[in-house]
XYZ file of C-alpha atoms in Angstrom:
74
model
C -62.495 82.879 0.715
C -59.188 84.194 2.011
C -56.161 81.986 1.590
C -53.810 81.655 4.538
C -51.102 83.439 2.551
C -53.388 86.461 2.221
C -54.024 86.702 5.963
C -51.382 89.366 6.589
C -52.705 91.658 3.849
C -56.264 91.280 5.169
C -55.078 92.031 8.706
C -53.314 95.187 7.525
C -56.227 96.340 5.380
C -58.840 95.838 8.081
C -56.696 96.744 11.074
C -57.451 93.267 12.431
C -55.059 90.775 13.912
C -55.350 87.106 14.736
C -54.208 87.918 18.260
C -57.035 90.426 18.733
C -59.533 87.896 17.405
C -58.190 85.201 19.741
C -58.544 87.530 22.739
C -62.089 88.477 21.698
C -63.072 84.822 21.299
C -61.526 83.875 24.655
C -63.556 86.602 26.400
C -66.717 85.343 24.693
C -65.835 81.761 25.661
C -65.493 82.749 29.309
C -68.956 84.329 29.202
C -70.457 81.248 27.525
C -68.876 79.004 30.153
C -70.136 81.133 33.054
C -73.637 81.238 31.632
C -73.667 77.511 30.911
C -74.396 78.043 27.218
C -72.893 74.804 25.889
C -73.916 75.443 22.261
C -72.152 78.814 22.197
C -69.159 77.367 24.033
C -68.733 74.609 21.436
C -68.964 77.069 18.545
C -66.408 79.414 20.090
C -64.052 76.517 20.800
C -64.296 75.503 17.122
C -63.517 79.074 16.085
C -60.494 79.209 18.397
C -59.187 75.900 17.070
C -59.535 77.057 13.456
C -57.845 80.360 14.273
C -54.916 78.601 15.923
C -54.485 76.477 12.770
C -54.942 79.531 10.501
C -58.026 77.974 8.942
C -61.178 79.810 7.851
C -63.963 80.281 10.364
C -66.101 77.111 10.582
C -69.219 79.210 11.207
C -68.635 81.407 8.170
C -67.936 78.355 6.027
C -71.407 77.031 6.880
C -72.962 79.987 5.062
C -70.527 80.877 2.271
C -69.419 78.949 -0.783
C -65.840 78.620 -2.082
C -66.056 82.072 -3.709
C -67.183 83.766 -0.496
C -70.754 84.105 -1.728
C -73.844 83.108 0.247
C -74.604 79.476 -0.489
C -77.617 79.164 -2.822
C -79.117 76.322 -0.794
C -79.711 78.531 2.242
């Protein structure tokens, strides 16, 4: 799992930025809202909230353990 302090190095390495991710999630949220997909809307809202707080993705955390490996119970 990536610590918040490592976020800048990950962004540079991958060419990814939190701002780009926020914009991508907001576009997806608009689509979910227009289509009435409440489940998707709730998940995207959780992702946006975590991103704004610089926390790991709640969806990814459901599937990975503390070491970033796939949880053995899945």
